[in-house]
Amino acid sequence: MEKSKIPDPFAELRLKSGFETIDDQNDPVTMLLRHKDVRKTAHNYKIFTSEAVPGRIVVPSEVNIRDTRQIPFEVDPPKHGAYRSIVESWFKRPLQAEYQQALAEMISWIIEEMITRDSVEVVNEFALPLQSRALTLLLNTPFEESETWISWGTHVFRSEGEALDADKANILYDYIDRELDRAIANPNDDLYSVLIQSDFEGRKLSKEEAKGVLVLTFAGGRDTVINAVTNAIAYFADHQESLERIRKEPELINNAVEEMIRYFSPLTHMGRVVTEDTQVCEHAAKAESRVSLCWASANRDESVFENPDEIVLDRKINPHVGFGFSHHNCLGATHARQIMRILLKELSEQVQSIDILDLKENIEHWGNFQRKVGYHKINVKFNPITQ
Ligand code: EMZ
């Protein structure tokens, strides 16, 4: 089997029943597996709320390690929209030419350095620094801050072998508190300062609300971006011809990125809490219970996608839900898309081929499902293009 393959563990149950209930810290979750059900449920925020106890819609639940409500992620409409409109234009900055230029320089520089090495561990030496450095653009903070963020590792709430790591989470909270205090005392033009000065429903955004946006910004786009970047490199290692095709047809890049996000589905699923007794897939779902929208399964739904288990670089109709769906579609998606587009462009221009030396897969366990989401480690050798 190709080393970069990401199998679909949901296929059988998606066809059979459309759902599966799994345990999560004694707070079960019914995972919805079909594209149609996932989208319908995502729309229906009145019965399937995101505004539960902070941390409960995340699987694994973060209720024991987090009190701060992530904003706008853990708020329902109409308040969700009011929060989102404060931050939307900031998170669209990656569409600006200067932003893309700065990002391209960062990514090009990393690749230039990596192609000189005999071996690169992509997760920690490539994807994590890339994600953290790119985040300095999104926050508009000094580049040096990325060193601190890199030291936190690939996930701010989890460590290898530990699903929830409260000590680690506290490092992030303390850091954000300090930065917000600094911004209150000495505002500048970074995201902390912008949030603190924002107006919300006729008042200023509180420090706790600003913190909610920042925790989401740090946590939500971290392992997801790292997995997307790492999986893309593994894919090109197995498919040198795709790298070549992108070099010759760079106009394919946007479609190719969407297709990779569909296939990789860097975030397996996201939960909702049921507000009243209802039904999912002709199955009773009680008020107060949890369901999850399984993006990874929906993205392989054979009733929607032809050849769902293949990366079809020029797939044209691609209603994937890799960035979520409906009101809560990913706030960081513009930034993530730019990272991926520039990565593909720079890789295709600098790299001839990639050899995988060794790897350790990152397998998530959800009840009986085992899902590969990426790698804990993957050592590769980048072979430069030699003219
Ligand atoms: C939450 C989540 C957001 C959660 C879009 O996903 O990402 C997870 O990685 C975090 O642990 O807190 O931010």
Short mmCIF file of C-alpha atoms and ligand atoms in Angstrom, two decimals:
data_model
loop_
_atom_site.label_atom_id
_atom_site.label_comp_id
_atom_site.label_asym_id
_atom_site.label_seq_id
_atom_site.Cartn_x
_atom_site.Cartn_y
_atom_site.Cartn_z
CA MET A 1 0.00 0.00 0.00
CA GLU A 2 1.14 3.53 -0.66
CA LYS A 3 2.53 5.01 2.52
CA SER A 4 0.54 8.20 2.11
CA LYS A 5 -2.85 6.43 1.89
CA ILE A 6 -5.46 7.51 4.39
CA PRO A 7 -7.97 4.68 4.62
CA ASP A 8 -11.65 5.32 5.29
CA PRO A 9 -12.70 3.35 8.37
CA PHE A 10 -16.30 4.60 8.20
CA ALA A 11 -17.37 3.15 4.83
CA GLU A 12 -19.26 0.11 6.06
CA LEU A 13 -21.33 1.83 8.74
CA ARG A 14 -21.94 4.89 6.60
CA LEU A 15 -23.76 2.62 4.16
CA LYS A 16 -25.44 0.41 6.75
CA SER A 17 -26.85 2.64 9.47
CA GLY A 18 -25.23 6.03 8.94
CA PHE A 19 -24.11 6.42 12.54
CA GLU A 20 -22.15 4.88 15.37
CA THR A 21 -22.22 5.70 19.07
CA ILE A 22 -18.84 5.79 20.77
CA ASP A 23 -17.79 6.52 24.33
CA ASP A 24 -15.82 9.62 25.25
CA GLN A 25 -14.95 9.94 28.95
CA ASN A 26 -18.38 8.49 29.87
CA ASP A 27 -20.13 11.11 27.76
CA PRO A 28 -21.13 9.14 24.62
CA VAL A 29 -21.13 10.67 21.17
CA THR A 30 -23.23 9.53 18.20
CA MET A 31 -21.09 10.09 15.14
CA LEU A 32 -23.05 10.96 11.99
CA LEU A 33 -21.35 9.48 8.97
CA ARG A 34 -23.31 10.54 5.88
CA HIS A 35 -22.66 13.73 3.93
CA LYS A 36 -26.37 14.61 3.84
CA ASP A 37 -26.93 14.08 7.57
CA VAL A 38 -23.76 15.95 8.49
CA ARG A 39 -24.81 18.98 6.46
CA LYS A 40 -28.42 18.91 7.66
CA THR A 41 -27.37 18.68 11.28
CA ALA A 42 -24.77 21.45 10.92
CA HIS A 43 -27.55 23.76 9.69
CA ASN A 44 -29.90 22.94 12.51
CA TYR A 45 -28.27 24.86 15.36
CA LYS A 46 -31.50 25.09 17.35
CA ILE A 47 -31.66 21.35 17.95
CA PHE A 48 -27.92 20.71 17.65
CA THR A 49 -26.20 23.47 19.60
CA SER A 50 -22.58 24.56 19.72
CA GLU A 51 -23.30 26.70 22.75
CA ALA A 52 -23.00 23.96 25.38
CA VAL A 53 -20.65 23.94 28.39
CA PRO A 54 -17.27 25.12 27.00
CA GLY A 55 -15.30 22.17 25.62
CA ARG A 56 -18.21 19.72 25.39
CA ILE A 57 -18.70 19.93 21.63
CA VAL A 58 -15.09 18.93 21.07
CA VAL A 59 -14.34 15.21 20.88
CA PRO A 60 -12.45 14.27 23.01
CA SER A 61 -14.35 16.61 25.33
CA GLU A 62 -12.27 19.41 26.84
CA VAL A 63 -14.65 20.22 29.72
CA ASN A 64 -12.05 19.15 32.28
CA ILE A 65 -9.26 21.34 30.94
CA ARG A 66 -11.01 24.46 29.75
CA ASP A 67 -13.51 27.05 31.09
CA THR A 68 -13.05 29.67 28.44
CA ARG A 69 -15.68 29.61 25.70
CA GLN A 70 -14.06 29.62 22.29
CA ILE A 71 -15.50 32.40 20.12
CA PRO A 72 -17.24 32.31 17.67
CA PHE A 73 -16.89 28.51 17.60
CA GLU A 74 -18.93 27.75 20.76
CA VAL A 75 -21.72 30.29 20.21
CA ASP A 76 -24.95 29.82 18.22
CA PRO A 77 -26.65 32.28 15.87
CA PRO A 78 -27.60 35.06 16.10
CA LYS A 79 -24.85 35.93 18.62
CA HIS A 80 -22.43 33.82 16.60
CA GLY A 81 -22.84 36.12 13.60
CA ALA A 82 -22.31 39.23 15.72
CA TYR A 83 -19.01 37.87 17.04
CA ARG A 84 -17.99 36.58 13.66
CA SER A 85 -18.49 39.95 12.01
CA ILE A 86 -15.94 41.46 14.42
CA VAL A 87 -13.21 39.03 13.38
CA GLU A 88 -14.15 38.13 9.81
CA SER A 89 -12.23 40.89 8.01
CA TRP A 90 -9.11 40.24 10.10
CA PHE A 91 -9.17 36.54 9.17
CA LYS A 92 -9.60 37.47 5.50
CA ARG A 93 -6.27 39.35 5.46
CA PRO A 94 -4.58 36.32 3.84
CA LEU A 95 -6.28 37.44 0.60
CA GLN A 96 -4.01 40.51 0.51
CA ALA A 97 -1.03 40.47 -1.81
CA GLU A 98 1.50 41.56 0.87
CA TYR A 99 0.32 38.82 3.21
CA GLN A 100 0.73 36.19 0.49
CA GLN A 101 4.13 37.58 -0.40
CA ALA A 102 5.33 37.31 3.20
CA LEU A 103 3.91 33.80 3.49
CA ALA A 104 5.56 32.74 0.24
CA GLU A 105 8.92 34.00 1.51
CA MET A 106 8.54 32.01 4.74
CA ILE A 107 7.56 28.81 2.97
CA SER A 108 10.15 29.14 0.24
CA TRP A 109 12.83 29.72 2.86
CA ILE A 110 11.87 26.59 4.83
CA ILE A 111 11.96 24.45 1.68
CA GLU A 112 15.29 25.93 0.61
CA GLU A 113 16.76 24.93 3.93
CA MET A 114 15.18 21.47 4.00
CA ILE A 115 16.44 20.44 0.57
CA THR A 116 20.02 20.77 1.80
CA ARG A 117 19.52 18.08 4.46
CA ASP A 118 19.95 14.32 4.17
CA SER A 119 16.87 13.71 6.27
CA VAL A 120 14.01 15.89 7.53
CA GLU A 121 11.44 14.90 10.12
CA VAL A 122 8.50 16.61 8.47
CA VAL A 123 6.10 16.97 11.45
CA ASN A 124 8.47 18.69 13.85
CA GLU A 125 11.10 20.17 11.57
CA PHE A 126 8.92 21.35 8.70
CA ALA A 127 5.18 21.49 9.38
CA LEU A 128 5.29 22.75 12.98
CA PRO A 129 7.73 25.62 12.29
CA LEU A 130 5.82 26.48 9.12
CA GLN A 131 2.49 26.58 10.97
CA SER A 132 3.91 28.64 13.85
CA ARG A 133 5.74 31.13 11.64
CA ALA A 134 2.68 31.56 9.42
CA LEU A 135 0.63 32.22 12.56
CA THR A 136 2.76 35.31 13.28
CA LEU A 137 1.26 36.77 10.09
CA LEU A 138 -2.28 35.90 11.12
CA LEU A 139 -1.79 37.49 14.53
CA ASN A 140 0.45 40.27 13.19
CA THR A 141 3.01 39.64 15.91
CA PRO A 142 6.84 39.56 15.76
CA PHE A 143 8.32 36.58 13.93
CA GLU A 144 10.34 35.61 17.05
CA GLU A 145 7.14 34.65 18.88
CA SER A 146 7.00 31.59 16.68
CA GLU A 147 9.93 30.12 18.62
CA THR A 148 7.79 30.00 21.77
CA TRP A 149 4.87 28.44 19.91
CA ILE A 150 7.09 25.84 18.27
CA SER A 151 8.25 24.79 21.75
CA TRP A 152 4.64 23.88 22.63
CA GLY A 153 4.61 21.01 20.13
CA THR A 154 1.94 19.97 17.68
CA HIS A 155 -1.15 20.31 19.88
CA VAL A 156 -1.80 22.80 22.65
CA PHE A 157 -4.20 20.57 24.60
CA ARG A 158 -2.78 17.14 23.83
CA SER A 159 0.54 15.39 23.95
CA GLU A 160 1.60 12.15 22.33
CA GLY A 161 -0.04 9.38 24.32
CA GLU A 162 -2.21 11.80 26.31
CA ALA A 163 -5.58 12.86 24.93
CA LEU A 164 -5.89 15.79 27.33
CA ASP A 165 -3.01 17.61 28.95
CA ALA A 166 -4.10 20.26 31.48
CA ASP A 167 -0.55 21.45 32.22
CA LYS A 168 0.03 22.14 28.59
CA ALA A 169 -3.29 23.97 28.27
CA ASN A 170 -2.31 26.24 31.18
CA ILE A 171 0.84 27.32 29.38
CA LEU A 172 -1.34 28.60 26.53
CA TYR A 173 -3.86 30.32 28.83
CA ASP A 174 -1.10 32.09 30.80
CA TYR A 175 0.58 33.18 27.60
CA ILE A 176 -2.65 34.64 26.19
CA ASP A 177 -3.45 36.38 29.50
CA ARG A 178 -0.02 38.02 29.50
CA GLU A 179 -0.31 39.13 25.89
CA LEU A 180 -3.78 40.57 26.47
CA ASP A 181 -2.54 42.52 29.51
CA ARG A 182 0.28 43.85 27.42
CA ALA A 183 -2.15 44.87 24.67
CA ILE A 184 -4.41 46.60 27.20
CA ALA A 185 -1.46 48.58 28.58
CA ASN A 186 0.24 49.20 25.22
CA PRO A 187 -2.01 48.53 22.26
CA ASN A 188 -0.42 48.16 18.83
CA ASP A 189 -1.65 46.63 15.57
CA ASP A 190 -1.68 42.94 16.51
CA LEU A 191 -4.76 40.74 16.92
CA TYR A 192 -4.68 41.06 20.73
CA SER A 193 -4.97 44.84 20.48
CA VAL A 194 -7.60 44.73 17.76
CA LEU A 195 -9.78 42.41 19.84
CA ILE A 196 -9.44 44.44 23.01
CA GLN A 197 -10.55 47.56 21.12
CA SER A 198 -13.45 45.90 19.28
CA ASP A 199 -17.03 46.97 19.85
CA PHE A 200 -19.58 44.27 20.49
CA GLU A 201 -23.29 45.05 20.90
CA GLY A 202 -22.60 48.59 22.09
CA ARG A 203 -19.73 47.78 24.46
CA LYS A 204 -16.10 46.73 24.22
CA LEU A 205 -15.28 43.06 23.89
CA SER A 206 -14.30 41.73 27.33
CA LYS A 207 -10.89 40.26 28.05
CA GLU A 208 -12.50 36.83 28.49
CA GLU A 209 -14.19 37.09 25.08
CA ALA A 210 -10.93 38.17 23.44
CA LYS A 211 -9.28 35.22 25.11
CA GLY A 212 -11.98 32.97 23.65
CA VAL A 213 -11.10 34.10 20.13
CA LEU A 214 -7.39 33.66 20.79
CA VAL A 215 -7.63 30.17 22.29
CA LEU A 216 -9.52 29.14 19.18
CA THR A 217 -6.94 30.77 16.93
CA PHE A 218 -4.08 28.95 18.64
CA ALA A 219 -5.76 25.57 19.14
CA GLY A 220 -8.04 25.16 16.14
CA GLY A 221 -5.52 25.72 13.40
CA ARG A 222 -2.58 23.90 14.83
CA ASP A 223 -2.61 20.10 14.50
CA THR A 224 -5.02 20.50 11.59
CA VAL A 225 -2.61 22.63 9.54
CA ILE A 226 0.33 20.47 10.60
CA ASN A 227 -1.49 17.33 9.43
CA ALA A 228 -2.50 18.92 6.13
CA VAL A 229 1.06 20.03 5.39
CA THR A 230 2.61 16.72 6.42
CA ASN A 231 0.05 14.63 4.53
CA ALA A 232 0.64 16.70 1.39
CA ILE A 233 4.36 15.97 1.55
CA ALA A 234 3.74 12.25 2.08
CA TYR A 235 1.34 12.29 -0.88
CA PHE A 236 3.89 13.90 -3.19
CA ALA A 237 6.50 11.40 -2.04
CA ASP A 238 4.24 8.63 -3.35
CA HIS A 239 3.15 10.66 -6.40
CA GLN A 240 6.06 12.34 -8.06
CA GLU A 241 3.92 12.64 -11.20
CA SER A 242 1.48 14.89 -9.32
CA LEU A 243 4.26 17.24 -8.28
CA GLU A 244 5.32 17.36 -11.91
CA ARG A 245 1.79 18.01 -13.07
CA ILE A 246 1.42 20.93 -10.67
CA ARG A 247 4.73 22.33 -11.87
CA LYS A 248 3.42 22.26 -15.44
CA GLU A 249 -0.16 23.25 -14.65
CA PRO A 250 -0.05 25.58 -11.62
CA GLU A 251 -3.62 26.62 -12.45
CA LEU A 252 -4.61 23.28 -10.88
CA ILE A 253 -3.39 24.33 -7.46
CA ASN A 254 -6.66 25.67 -6.06
CA ASN A 255 -8.60 22.54 -7.01
CA ALA A 256 -5.77 20.33 -5.82
CA VAL A 257 -5.77 21.99 -2.40
CA GLU A 258 -9.53 21.54 -1.99
CA GLU A 259 -9.16 17.90 -3.00
CA MET A 260 -6.40 17.32 -0.50
CA ILE A 261 -8.44 18.90 2.28
CA ARG A 262 -11.31 16.57 1.34
CA TYR A 263 -9.12 13.50 1.27
CA PHE A 264 -7.02 14.32 4.36
CA SER A 265 -9.92 15.74 6.41
CA PRO A 266 -7.49 17.10 9.00
CA LEU A 267 -10.27 17.39 11.59
CA THR A 268 -12.10 14.07 11.87
CA HIS A 269 -15.26 15.37 13.49
CA MET A 270 -16.86 18.07 15.63
CA GLY A 271 -19.67 17.67 18.11
CA ARG A 272 -22.99 19.29 18.90
CA VAL A 273 -25.24 18.92 21.94
CA VAL A 274 -28.87 17.93 21.39
CA THR A 275 -31.29 20.48 22.87
CA GLU A 276 -34.54 18.46 22.67
CA ASP A 277 -35.49 14.82 22.08
CA THR A 278 -35.10 14.19 18.39
CA GLN A 279 -34.00 11.63 15.79
CA VAL A 280 -30.81 11.14 13.86
CA CYS A 281 -30.74 8.49 11.12
CA GLU A 282 -34.10 7.16 12.35
CA HIS A 283 -32.56 6.66 15.74
CA ALA A 284 -33.66 8.45 18.91
CA ALA A 285 -31.30 11.13 20.21
CA LYS A 286 -32.14 12.41 23.69
CA ALA A 287 -31.92 16.00 24.84
CA GLU A 288 -28.52 16.71 26.45
CA SER A 289 -26.80 13.89 24.55
CA ARG A 290 -23.98 14.53 22.08
CA VAL A 291 -23.70 13.91 18.35
CA SER A 292 -20.78 14.59 16.09
CA LEU A 293 -20.53 15.66 12.48
CA CYS A 294 -17.97 13.34 10.98
CA TRP A 295 -16.33 15.45 8.27
CA ALA A 296 -13.88 12.67 7.47
CA SER A 297 -16.67 10.20 6.71
CA ALA A 298 -18.85 12.71 4.83
CA ASN A 299 -15.85 13.54 2.66
CA ARG A 300 -15.66 9.93 1.46
CA ASP A 301 -19.40 9.52 0.91
CA GLU A 302 -19.70 7.53 -2.32
CA SER A 303 -23.13 8.97 -3.04
CA VAL A 304 -21.50 12.41 -3.40
CA PHE A 305 -17.92 11.83 -4.56
CA GLU A 306 -16.82 9.62 -7.44
CA ASN A 307 -13.70 7.61 -6.55
CA PRO A 308 -13.83 8.96 -2.99
CA ASP A 309 -10.68 7.14 -1.90
CA GLU A 310 -8.51 8.69 -4.60
CA ILE A 311 -6.95 12.13 -4.72
CA VAL A 312 -8.25 13.47 -8.04
CA LEU A 313 -6.14 16.61 -8.40
CA ASP A 314 -8.48 18.31 -10.85
CA ARG A 315 -11.75 17.24 -9.23
CA LYS A 316 -14.16 19.96 -10.25
CA ILE A 317 -17.32 19.47 -8.24
CA ASN A 318 -16.13 19.13 -4.71
CA PRO A 319 -18.66 19.94 -2.00
CA HIS A 320 -16.32 18.72 0.73
CA VAL A 321 -16.85 19.61 4.38
CA GLY A 322 -13.19 19.55 5.37
CA PHE A 323 -13.53 23.09 6.75
CA GLY A 324 -16.84 22.29 8.40
CA PHE A 325 -20.15 23.48 7.05
CA SER A 326 -22.80 26.17 7.53
CA HIS A 327 -22.46 29.02 10.09
CA HIS A 328 -19.43 27.48 11.74
CA ASN A 329 -17.34 26.93 8.63
CA CYS A 330 -13.70 27.38 9.56
CA LEU A 331 -12.69 30.95 10.43
CA GLY A 332 -9.06 30.17 9.64
CA ALA A 333 -9.80 28.59 6.27
CA THR A 334 -8.55 31.56 4.22
CA HIS A 335 -5.21 31.41 6.01
CA ALA A 336 -5.02 27.59 5.79
CA ARG A 337 -5.85 27.62 2.08
CA GLN A 338 -3.12 30.16 1.37
CA ILE A 339 -0.59 28.07 3.28
CA MET A 340 -1.50 25.00 1.25
CA ARG A 341 -1.60 26.79 -2.10
CA ILE A 342 1.78 28.41 -1.57
CA LEU A 343 3.21 25.15 -0.25
CA LEU A 344 2.17 23.31 -3.41
CA LYS A 345 3.55 26.04 -5.64
CA GLU A 346 6.89 26.29 -3.84
CA LEU A 347 7.32 22.52 -3.55
CA SER A 348 6.62 22.05 -7.25
CA GLU A 349 9.14 24.74 -8.15
CA GLN A 350 11.94 23.56 -5.88
CA VAL A 351 11.52 19.82 -5.39
CA GLN A 352 11.92 17.06 -7.96
CA SER A 353 10.95 14.15 -5.77
CA ILE A 354 10.65 13.11 -2.14
CA ASP A 355 11.82 9.84 -0.56
CA ILE A 356 10.16 8.55 2.60
CA LEU A 357 12.84 7.11 4.90
CA ASP A 358 10.69 6.01 7.82
CA LEU A 359 7.48 6.95 9.57
CA LYS A 360 5.16 6.50 12.52
CA GLU A 361 1.48 6.96 11.73
CA ASN A 362 -0.84 8.96 13.96
CA ILE A 363 -3.91 6.80 14.42
CA GLU A 364 -6.95 8.16 16.26
CA HIS A 365 -9.20 5.75 18.12
CA TRP A 366 -12.91 6.47 18.12
CA GLY A 367 -14.75 3.50 19.61
CA ASN A 368 -14.14 0.67 17.14
CA PHE A 369 -12.95 3.05 14.46
CA GLN A 370 -9.28 3.58 13.92
CA ARG A 371 -8.51 6.53 11.73
CA LYS A 372 -5.15 7.59 10.39
CA VAL A 373 -5.07 11.39 10.54
CA GLY A 374 -1.41 11.90 9.74
CA TYR A 375 1.94 11.05 11.28
CA HIS A 376 3.65 11.36 14.62
CA LYS A 377 6.89 11.30 12.68
CA ILE A 378 7.88 10.98 9.05
CA ASN A 379 11.46 11.26 7.87
CA VAL A 380 11.99 12.20 4.27
CA LYS A 381 14.67 13.32 1.88
CA PHE A 382 13.75 16.18 -0.46
CA ASN A 383 15.49 15.90 -3.82
CA PRO A 384 15.93 19.34 -5.37
CA ILE A 385 15.30 20.16 -8.98
CA THR A 386 18.68 20.35 -10.67
CA GLN A 387 18.78 22.28 -13.88
C1 EMZ B 1 -11.01 23.55 19.21
C2 EMZ B 1 -11.03 22.85 17.91
C3 EMZ B 1 -11.54 23.74 16.83
C4 EMZ B 1 -10.40 22.65 20.27
C5 EMZ B 1 -11.98 23.68 14.55
O1 EMZ B 1 -11.62 23.01 15.67
O2 EMZ B 1 -9.73 22.40 17.57
C6 EMZ B 1 -9.16 21.49 18.50
O3 EMZ B 1 -7.89 21.15 18.05
C7 EMZ B 1 -9.06 22.15 19.85
O4 EMZ B 1 -8.54 21.21 20.77
O5 EMZ B 1 -10.28 23.34 21.48
O6 EMZ B 1 -10.27 24.73 19.10
#
